[in-house]
Tab-separated table of C-alpha atoms and ligand atoms in Angstrom:
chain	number	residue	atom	x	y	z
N	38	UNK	CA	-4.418	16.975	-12.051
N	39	UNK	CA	-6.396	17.793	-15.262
N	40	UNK	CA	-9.521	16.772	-13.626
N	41	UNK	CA	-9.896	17.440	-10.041
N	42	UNK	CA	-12.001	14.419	-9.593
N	43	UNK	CA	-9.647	12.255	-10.886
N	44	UNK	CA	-6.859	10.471	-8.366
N	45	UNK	CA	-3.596	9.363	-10.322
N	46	UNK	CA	-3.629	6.285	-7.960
N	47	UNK	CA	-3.204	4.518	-4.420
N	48	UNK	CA	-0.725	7.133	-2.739
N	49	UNK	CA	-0.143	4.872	0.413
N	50	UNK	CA	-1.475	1.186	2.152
N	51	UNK	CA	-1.666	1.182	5.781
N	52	UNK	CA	-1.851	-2.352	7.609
N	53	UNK	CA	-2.034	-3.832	11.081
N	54	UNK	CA	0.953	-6.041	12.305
N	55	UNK	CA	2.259	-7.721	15.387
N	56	UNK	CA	6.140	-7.578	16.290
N	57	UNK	CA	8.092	-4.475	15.349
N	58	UNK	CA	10.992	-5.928	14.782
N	59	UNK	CA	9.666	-8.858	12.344
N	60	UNK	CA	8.105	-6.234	10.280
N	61	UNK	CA	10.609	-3.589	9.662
N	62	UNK	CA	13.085	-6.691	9.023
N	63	UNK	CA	10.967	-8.323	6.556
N	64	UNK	CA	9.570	-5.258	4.515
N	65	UNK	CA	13.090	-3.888	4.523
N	66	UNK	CA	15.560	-6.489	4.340
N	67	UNK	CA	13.510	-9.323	2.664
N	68	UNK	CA	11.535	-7.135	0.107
N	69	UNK	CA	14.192	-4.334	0.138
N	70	UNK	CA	12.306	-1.320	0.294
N	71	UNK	CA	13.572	1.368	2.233
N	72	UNK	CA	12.296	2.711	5.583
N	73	UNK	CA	11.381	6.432	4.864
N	74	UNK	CA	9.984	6.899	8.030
N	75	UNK	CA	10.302	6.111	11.395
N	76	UNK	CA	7.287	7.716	13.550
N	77	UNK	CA	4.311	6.994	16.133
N	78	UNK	CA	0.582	6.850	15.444
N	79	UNK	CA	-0.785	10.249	15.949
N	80	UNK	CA	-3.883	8.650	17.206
N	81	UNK	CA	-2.298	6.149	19.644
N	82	UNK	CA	1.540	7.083	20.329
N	83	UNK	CA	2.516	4.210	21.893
N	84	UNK	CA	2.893	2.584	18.809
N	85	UNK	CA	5.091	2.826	16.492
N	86	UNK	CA	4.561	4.148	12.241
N	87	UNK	CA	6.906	2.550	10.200
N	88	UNK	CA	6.683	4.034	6.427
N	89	UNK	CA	8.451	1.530	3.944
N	90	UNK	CA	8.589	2.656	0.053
N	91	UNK	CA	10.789	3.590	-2.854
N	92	UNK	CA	14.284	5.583	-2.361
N	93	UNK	CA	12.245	9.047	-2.239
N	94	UNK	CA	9.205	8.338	-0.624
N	95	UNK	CA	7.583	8.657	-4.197
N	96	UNK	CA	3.752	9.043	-3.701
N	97	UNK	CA	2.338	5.380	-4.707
N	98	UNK	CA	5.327	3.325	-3.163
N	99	UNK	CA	4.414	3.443	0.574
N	100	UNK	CA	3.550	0.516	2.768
N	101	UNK	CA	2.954	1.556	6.112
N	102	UNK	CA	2.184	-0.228	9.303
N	103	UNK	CA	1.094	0.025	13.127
N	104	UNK	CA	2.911	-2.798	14.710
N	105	UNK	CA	-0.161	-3.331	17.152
N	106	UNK	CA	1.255	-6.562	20.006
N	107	UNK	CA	-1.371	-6.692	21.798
N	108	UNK	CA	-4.088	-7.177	18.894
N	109	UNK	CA	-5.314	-10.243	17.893
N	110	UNK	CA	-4.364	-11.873	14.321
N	111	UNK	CA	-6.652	-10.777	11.655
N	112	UNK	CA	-8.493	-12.326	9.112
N	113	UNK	CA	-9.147	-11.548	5.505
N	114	UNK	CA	-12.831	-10.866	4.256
N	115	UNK	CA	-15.387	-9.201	2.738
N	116	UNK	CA	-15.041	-5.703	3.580
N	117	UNK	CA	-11.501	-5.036	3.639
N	118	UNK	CA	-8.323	-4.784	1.122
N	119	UNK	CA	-7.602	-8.234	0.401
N	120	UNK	CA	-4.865	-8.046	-1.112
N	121	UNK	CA	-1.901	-5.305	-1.741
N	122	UNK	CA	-0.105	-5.521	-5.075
N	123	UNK	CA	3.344	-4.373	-6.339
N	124	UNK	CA	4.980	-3.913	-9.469
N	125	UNK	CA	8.457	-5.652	-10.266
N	126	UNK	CA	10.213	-5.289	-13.154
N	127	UNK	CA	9.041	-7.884	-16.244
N	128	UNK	CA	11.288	-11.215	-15.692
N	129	UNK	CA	11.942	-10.703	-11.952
N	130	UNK	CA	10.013	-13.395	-10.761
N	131	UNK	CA	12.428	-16.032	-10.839
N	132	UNK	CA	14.878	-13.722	-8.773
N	133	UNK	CA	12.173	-13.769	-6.367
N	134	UNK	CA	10.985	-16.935	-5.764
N	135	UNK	CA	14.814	-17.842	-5.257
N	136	UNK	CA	15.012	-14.621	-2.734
N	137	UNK	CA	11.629	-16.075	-0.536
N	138	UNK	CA	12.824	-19.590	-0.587
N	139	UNK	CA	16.278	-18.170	0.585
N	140	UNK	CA	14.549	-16.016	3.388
N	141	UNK	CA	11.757	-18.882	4.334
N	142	UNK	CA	8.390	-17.163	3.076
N	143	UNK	CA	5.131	-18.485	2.558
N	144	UNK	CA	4.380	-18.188	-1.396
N	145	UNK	CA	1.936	-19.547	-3.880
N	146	UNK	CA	2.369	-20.507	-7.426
N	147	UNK	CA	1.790	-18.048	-9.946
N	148	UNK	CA	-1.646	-16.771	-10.902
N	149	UNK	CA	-1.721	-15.629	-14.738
N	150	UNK	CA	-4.479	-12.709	-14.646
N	151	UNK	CA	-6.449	-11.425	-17.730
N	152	UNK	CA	-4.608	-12.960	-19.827
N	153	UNK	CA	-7.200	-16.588	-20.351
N	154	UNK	CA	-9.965	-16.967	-21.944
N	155	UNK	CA	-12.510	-15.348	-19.535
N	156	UNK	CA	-11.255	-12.069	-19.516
N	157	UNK	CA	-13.084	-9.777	-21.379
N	158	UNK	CA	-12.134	-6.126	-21.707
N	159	UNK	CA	-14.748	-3.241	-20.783
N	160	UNK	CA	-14.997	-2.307	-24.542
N	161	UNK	CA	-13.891	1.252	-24.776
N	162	UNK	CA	-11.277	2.435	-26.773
N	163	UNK	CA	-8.843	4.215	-24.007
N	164	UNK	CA	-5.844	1.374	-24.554
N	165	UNK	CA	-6.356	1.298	-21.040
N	166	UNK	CA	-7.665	-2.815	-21.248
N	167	UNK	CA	-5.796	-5.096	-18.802
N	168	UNK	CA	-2.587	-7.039	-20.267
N	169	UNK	CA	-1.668	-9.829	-19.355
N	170	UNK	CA	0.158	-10.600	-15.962
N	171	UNK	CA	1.397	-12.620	-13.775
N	172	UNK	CA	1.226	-12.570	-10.049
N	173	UNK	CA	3.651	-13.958	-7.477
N	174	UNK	CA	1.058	-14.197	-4.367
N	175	UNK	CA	3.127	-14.389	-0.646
N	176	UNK	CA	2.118	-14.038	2.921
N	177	UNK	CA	4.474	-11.326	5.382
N	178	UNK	CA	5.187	-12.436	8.693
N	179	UNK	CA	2.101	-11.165	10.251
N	180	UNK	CA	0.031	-13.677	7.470
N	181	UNK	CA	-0.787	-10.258	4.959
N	182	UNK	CA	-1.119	-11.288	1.829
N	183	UNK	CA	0.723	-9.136	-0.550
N	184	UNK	CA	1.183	-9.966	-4.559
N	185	UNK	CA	3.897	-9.266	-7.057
N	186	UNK	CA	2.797	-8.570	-10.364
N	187	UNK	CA	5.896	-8.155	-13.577
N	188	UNK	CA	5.005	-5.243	-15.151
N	189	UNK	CA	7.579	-3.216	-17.997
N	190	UNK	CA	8.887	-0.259	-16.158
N	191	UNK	CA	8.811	2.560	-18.568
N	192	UNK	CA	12.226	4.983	-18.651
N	193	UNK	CA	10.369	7.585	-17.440
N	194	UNK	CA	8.681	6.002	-14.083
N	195	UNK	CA	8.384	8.074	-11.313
N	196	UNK	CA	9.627	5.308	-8.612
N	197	UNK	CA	12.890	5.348	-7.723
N	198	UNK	CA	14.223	1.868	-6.538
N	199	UNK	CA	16.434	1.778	-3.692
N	200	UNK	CA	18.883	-1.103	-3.774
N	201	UNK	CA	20.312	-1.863	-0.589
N	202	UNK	CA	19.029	-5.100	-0.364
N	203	UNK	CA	17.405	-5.715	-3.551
N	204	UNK	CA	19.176	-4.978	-7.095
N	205	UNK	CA	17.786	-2.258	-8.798
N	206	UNK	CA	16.364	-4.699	-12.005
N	207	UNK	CA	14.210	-6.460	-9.599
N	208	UNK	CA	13.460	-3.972	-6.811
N	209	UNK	CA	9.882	-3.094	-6.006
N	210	UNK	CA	8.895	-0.009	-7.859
N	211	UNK	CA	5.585	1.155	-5.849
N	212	UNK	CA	2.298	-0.473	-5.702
N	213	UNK	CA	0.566	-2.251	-8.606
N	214	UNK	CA	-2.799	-2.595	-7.341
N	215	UNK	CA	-5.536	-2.992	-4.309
N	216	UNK	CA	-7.726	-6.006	-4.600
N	217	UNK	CA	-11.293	-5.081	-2.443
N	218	UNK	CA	-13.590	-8.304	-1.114
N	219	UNK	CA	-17.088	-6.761	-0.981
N	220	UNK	CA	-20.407	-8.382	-0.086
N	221	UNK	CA	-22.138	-5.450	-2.336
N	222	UNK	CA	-19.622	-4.191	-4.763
N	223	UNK	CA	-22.313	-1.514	-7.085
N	224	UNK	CA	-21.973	1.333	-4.319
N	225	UNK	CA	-17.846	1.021	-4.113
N	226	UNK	CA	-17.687	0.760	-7.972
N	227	UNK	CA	-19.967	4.113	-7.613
N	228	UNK	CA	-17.643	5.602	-5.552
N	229	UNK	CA	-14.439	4.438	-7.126
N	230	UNK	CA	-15.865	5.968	-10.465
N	231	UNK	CA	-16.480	9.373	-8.879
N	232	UNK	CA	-12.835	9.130	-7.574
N	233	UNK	CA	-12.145	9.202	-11.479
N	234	UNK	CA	-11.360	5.039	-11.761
N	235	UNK	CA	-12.673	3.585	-14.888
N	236	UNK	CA	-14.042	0.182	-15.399
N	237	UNK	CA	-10.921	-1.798	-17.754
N	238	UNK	CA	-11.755	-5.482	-17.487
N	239	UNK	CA	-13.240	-8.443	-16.097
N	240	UNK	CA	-12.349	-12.533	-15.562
N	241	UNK	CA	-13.385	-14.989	-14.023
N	242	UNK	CA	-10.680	-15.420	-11.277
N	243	UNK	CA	-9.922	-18.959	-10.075
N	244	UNK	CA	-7.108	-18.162	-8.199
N	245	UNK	CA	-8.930	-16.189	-5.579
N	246	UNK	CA	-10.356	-17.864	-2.232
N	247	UNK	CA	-14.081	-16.406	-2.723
N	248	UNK	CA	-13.101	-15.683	-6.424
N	249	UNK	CA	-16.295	-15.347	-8.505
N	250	UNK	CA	-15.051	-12.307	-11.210
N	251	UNK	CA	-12.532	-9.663	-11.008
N	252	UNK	CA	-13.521	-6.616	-12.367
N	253	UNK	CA	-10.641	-4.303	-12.721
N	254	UNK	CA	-10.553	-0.103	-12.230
N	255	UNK	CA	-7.922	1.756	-13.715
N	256	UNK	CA	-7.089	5.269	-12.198
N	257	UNK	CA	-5.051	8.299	-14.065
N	258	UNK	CA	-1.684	8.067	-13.300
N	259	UNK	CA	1.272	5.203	-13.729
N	260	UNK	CA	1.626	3.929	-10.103
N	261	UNK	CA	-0.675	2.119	-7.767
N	262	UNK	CA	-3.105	2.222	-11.064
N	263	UNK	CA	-5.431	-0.629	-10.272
N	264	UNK	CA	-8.077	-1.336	-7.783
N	265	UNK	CA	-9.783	-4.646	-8.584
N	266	UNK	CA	-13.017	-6.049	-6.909
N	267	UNK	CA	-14.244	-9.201	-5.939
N	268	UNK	CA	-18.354	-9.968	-4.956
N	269	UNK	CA	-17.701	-12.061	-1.257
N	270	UNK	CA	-19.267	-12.516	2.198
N	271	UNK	CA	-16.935	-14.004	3.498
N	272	UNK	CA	-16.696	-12.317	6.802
N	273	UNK	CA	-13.293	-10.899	8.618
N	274	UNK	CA	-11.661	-9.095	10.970
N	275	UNK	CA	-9.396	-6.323	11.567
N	276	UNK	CA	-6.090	-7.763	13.310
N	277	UNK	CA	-2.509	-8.775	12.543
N	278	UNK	CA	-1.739	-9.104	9.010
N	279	UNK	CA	-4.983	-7.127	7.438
N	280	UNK	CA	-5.305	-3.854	6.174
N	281	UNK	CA	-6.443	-0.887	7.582
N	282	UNK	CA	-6.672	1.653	5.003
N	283	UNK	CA	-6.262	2.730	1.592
N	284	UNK	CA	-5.487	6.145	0.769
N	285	UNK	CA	-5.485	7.732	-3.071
N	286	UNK	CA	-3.830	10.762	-4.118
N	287	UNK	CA	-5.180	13.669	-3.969
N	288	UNK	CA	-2.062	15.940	-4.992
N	289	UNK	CA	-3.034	19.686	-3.996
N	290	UNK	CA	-6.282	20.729	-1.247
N	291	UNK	CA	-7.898	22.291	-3.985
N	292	UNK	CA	-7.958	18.650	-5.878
N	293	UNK	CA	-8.513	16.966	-2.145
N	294	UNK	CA	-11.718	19.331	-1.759
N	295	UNK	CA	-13.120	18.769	-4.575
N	296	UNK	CA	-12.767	14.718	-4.166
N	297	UNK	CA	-14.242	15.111	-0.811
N	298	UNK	CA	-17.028	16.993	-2.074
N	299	UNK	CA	-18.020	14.874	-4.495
N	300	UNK	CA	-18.066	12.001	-2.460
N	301	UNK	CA	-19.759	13.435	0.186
N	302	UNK	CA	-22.655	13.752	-2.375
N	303	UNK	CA	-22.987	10.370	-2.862
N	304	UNK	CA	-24.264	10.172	0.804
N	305	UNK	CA	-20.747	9.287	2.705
N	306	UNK	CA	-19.604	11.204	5.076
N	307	UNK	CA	-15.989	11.859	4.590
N	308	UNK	CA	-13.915	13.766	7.882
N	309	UNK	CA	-12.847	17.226	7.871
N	310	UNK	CA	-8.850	17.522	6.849
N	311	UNK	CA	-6.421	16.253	8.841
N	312	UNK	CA	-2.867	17.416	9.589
N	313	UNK	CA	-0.482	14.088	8.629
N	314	UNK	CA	2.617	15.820	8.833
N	315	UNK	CA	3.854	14.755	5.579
N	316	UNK	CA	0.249	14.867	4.080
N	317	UNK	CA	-2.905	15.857	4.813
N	318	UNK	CA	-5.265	13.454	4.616
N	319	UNK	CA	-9.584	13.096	4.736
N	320	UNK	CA	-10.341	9.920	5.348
N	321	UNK	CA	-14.142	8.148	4.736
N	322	UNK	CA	-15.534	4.644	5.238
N	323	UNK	CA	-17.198	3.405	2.242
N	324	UNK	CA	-20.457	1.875	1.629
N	325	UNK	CA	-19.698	-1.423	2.148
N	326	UNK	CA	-17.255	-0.807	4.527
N	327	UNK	CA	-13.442	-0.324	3.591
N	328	UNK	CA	-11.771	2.813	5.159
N	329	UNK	CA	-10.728	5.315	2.787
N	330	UNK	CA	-8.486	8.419	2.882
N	331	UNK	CA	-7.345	10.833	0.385
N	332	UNK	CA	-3.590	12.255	1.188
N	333	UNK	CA	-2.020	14.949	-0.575
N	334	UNK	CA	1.181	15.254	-2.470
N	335	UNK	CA	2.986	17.463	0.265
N	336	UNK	CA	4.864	18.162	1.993
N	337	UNK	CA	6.184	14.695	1.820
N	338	UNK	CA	8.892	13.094	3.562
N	339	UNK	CA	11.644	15.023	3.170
N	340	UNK	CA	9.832	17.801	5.126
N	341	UNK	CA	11.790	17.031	8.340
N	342	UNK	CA	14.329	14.459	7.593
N	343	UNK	CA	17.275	15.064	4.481
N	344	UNK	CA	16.696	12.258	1.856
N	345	UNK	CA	19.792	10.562	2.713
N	346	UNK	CA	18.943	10.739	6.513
N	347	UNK	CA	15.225	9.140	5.705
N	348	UNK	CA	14.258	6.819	8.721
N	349	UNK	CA	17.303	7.288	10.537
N	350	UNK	CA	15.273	8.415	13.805
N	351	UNK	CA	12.452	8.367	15.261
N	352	UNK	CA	10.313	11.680	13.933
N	353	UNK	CA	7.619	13.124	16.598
N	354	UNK	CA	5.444	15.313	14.623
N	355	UNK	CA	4.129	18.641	15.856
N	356	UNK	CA	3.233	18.332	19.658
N	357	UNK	CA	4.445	14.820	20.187
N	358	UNK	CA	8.073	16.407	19.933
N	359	UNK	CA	8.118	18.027	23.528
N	360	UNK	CA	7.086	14.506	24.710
N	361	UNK	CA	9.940	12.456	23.344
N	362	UNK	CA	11.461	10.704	26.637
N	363	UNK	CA	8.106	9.287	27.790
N	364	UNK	CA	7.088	8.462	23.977
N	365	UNK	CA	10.470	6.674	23.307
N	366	UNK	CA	10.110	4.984	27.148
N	367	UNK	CA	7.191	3.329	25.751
N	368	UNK	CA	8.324	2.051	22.805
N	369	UNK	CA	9.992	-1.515	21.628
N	370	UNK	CA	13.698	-0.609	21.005
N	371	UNK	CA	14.046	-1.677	17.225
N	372	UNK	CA	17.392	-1.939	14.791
N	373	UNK	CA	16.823	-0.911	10.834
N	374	UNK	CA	18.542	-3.750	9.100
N	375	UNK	CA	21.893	-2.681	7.149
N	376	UNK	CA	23.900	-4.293	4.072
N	377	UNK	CA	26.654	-5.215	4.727
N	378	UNK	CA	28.211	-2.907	2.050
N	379	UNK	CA	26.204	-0.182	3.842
N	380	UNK	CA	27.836	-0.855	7.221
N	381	UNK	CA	31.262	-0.377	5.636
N	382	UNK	CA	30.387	2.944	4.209
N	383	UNK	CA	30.081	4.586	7.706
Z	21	LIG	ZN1	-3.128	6.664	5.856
């Protein structure tokens, strides 16, 4: 990074759902992204990690999950990510609505964003203002609500779209943005503007449940650019189908310290590192209460597995690996959904 204080974007979105199988079949089959990883929770290993993003693993592509049974369903509010974004490919939409009336899910109509009349750009001359977009807004299985937005993928994008299930012009290619419902949004937008984010635009936003005005934040880089806010009290709870955290990039330590630092001098008090595995991560609980973390770049997820073997067992990291037959005992057995085409090839 040119500016240590400056994240490129989201680098992962971690969320809380109910039946392992239901999950790993929808986000892989259904939206076609491709299970990178296949772990635990190191905080809870009786639980599985699934890690669902672009062919590589690209930092900014992955959607993970703790397929929690026993929790109770969740509900969306002030405090929490609202709403996870991706970017398609401009014109996909059609291919998708076809795709979720094929496979049964629970869609909206589309939502046109900053593109009507009461969008209003922040006024600086960066080129960084909002186009115009539109969403395709869907529930998952566990009731998340997750958002397709038609962006033009530029030649040179770093996501790499894995096409199993999906064709590569409309495959998923990494996140588009975070939406945040906050009953006090100044102190976030303080702290999302020491994370580098810059203020880009701002509509009135019918489409959204408490949906007073979306003001939109741009980070650095070209994936997972966006973190949008909304002013709400309308209260939640963590459960199936929410999310529980949002972590930025933070590519190197040396950029992760200096992110943590500067946060913890706005009066938050961020963790010490922690030891991910395939990133190490600091995580910190906001002012008005969404979880935070900031993961590095490495050493990724081809650190223990070969990129073509991605997913293809179940990874115990560090001391977890001498307890594999009572952590695999405890489990759900679960089956990674192949193509057909993909079946033949073995
Ligand atoms: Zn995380």
């Amino acid at each position: 990074m040119t500016d240590p204080n400056t994240t490129p974007g989201i680098h992962h979105v971690t969320c809380i759902a109910g039946d392992p199988q239901r999950n790993m079949d929808f986000w892989v089959e259904t939206l076609g992204l491709r299970l990178v990883k296949r772990s635990i929770n190191q905080d809870d290993p009786g639980t599985y990690h699934f890690f669902f993003a672009d062919a590589e693993g690209t930092p900014g592509t992955s959607m993970t999950f703790f397929p929690w049974e026993g929790m109770r369903q969740g509900k969306v509010g002030s405090g929490q990510v609202s709403r996870t974004a991706f970017r398609v490919p401009e014109g996909s939409l059609d291919y998708w609505e076809d795709r979720f009336d094929e496979y049964g899910v629970d869609y909206d109509e589309r939502v046109e964003r900053f593109g009507g009349e009461s969008h209003r750009d922040s006024g600086d001359a960066s080129g960084d203002e909002p186009r115009a977009e539109t969403v395709l807004p869907f529930r998952d299985p566990d009731g998340l609500p997750v958002e397709l937005v038609a962006v033009e993928i530029p030649d040179d994008d770093p996501t790499v779209p894995w096409t199993e299930f999906v064709p590569e012009e409309h495959a998923i290619r990494g996140f588009h943005s975070v939406t945040l419902w906050l009953p006090d949004p100044e102190r976030t937008v303080e702290v999302l503007e020491t994370m580098g984010l810059e203020e880009v635009g701002t509509e009135e936003s019918p489409g959204d449940t408490p949906g007073d005005e979306r003001t939109r934040f741009a980070a650095a880089g070209p994936v997972g650019k966006y973190v949008d806010v909304l002013p709400t009290i309308q209260g939640g709870r963590q459960g199936h189908g929410t999310v529980h955290h949002v972590a930025f990039q933070t590519p190197t330590d040396e950029d992760q310290t200096a992110m943590r630092d500067a946060i913890q001098s706005l009066g938050l008090r961020p963790t010490n590192q922690i030891d991910r595995h395939w990133f190490r991560s600091v995580y910190v609980r906001e002012f008005n209460g969404v979880l935070f973390e900031l993961a590095t770049s490495g050493p990724g997820y081809t650190s223990d597995e070969p990129l073509d073997d991605l997913g293809g067992r179940l990874v115990l990291p560090g001391q977890f690996g001498d307890r594999r037959e009572e952590i695999e005992a405890g489990l759900t057995d679960v089956t990674v959904p192949r193509a057909e085409s993909a079946e033949a090839d073995d």
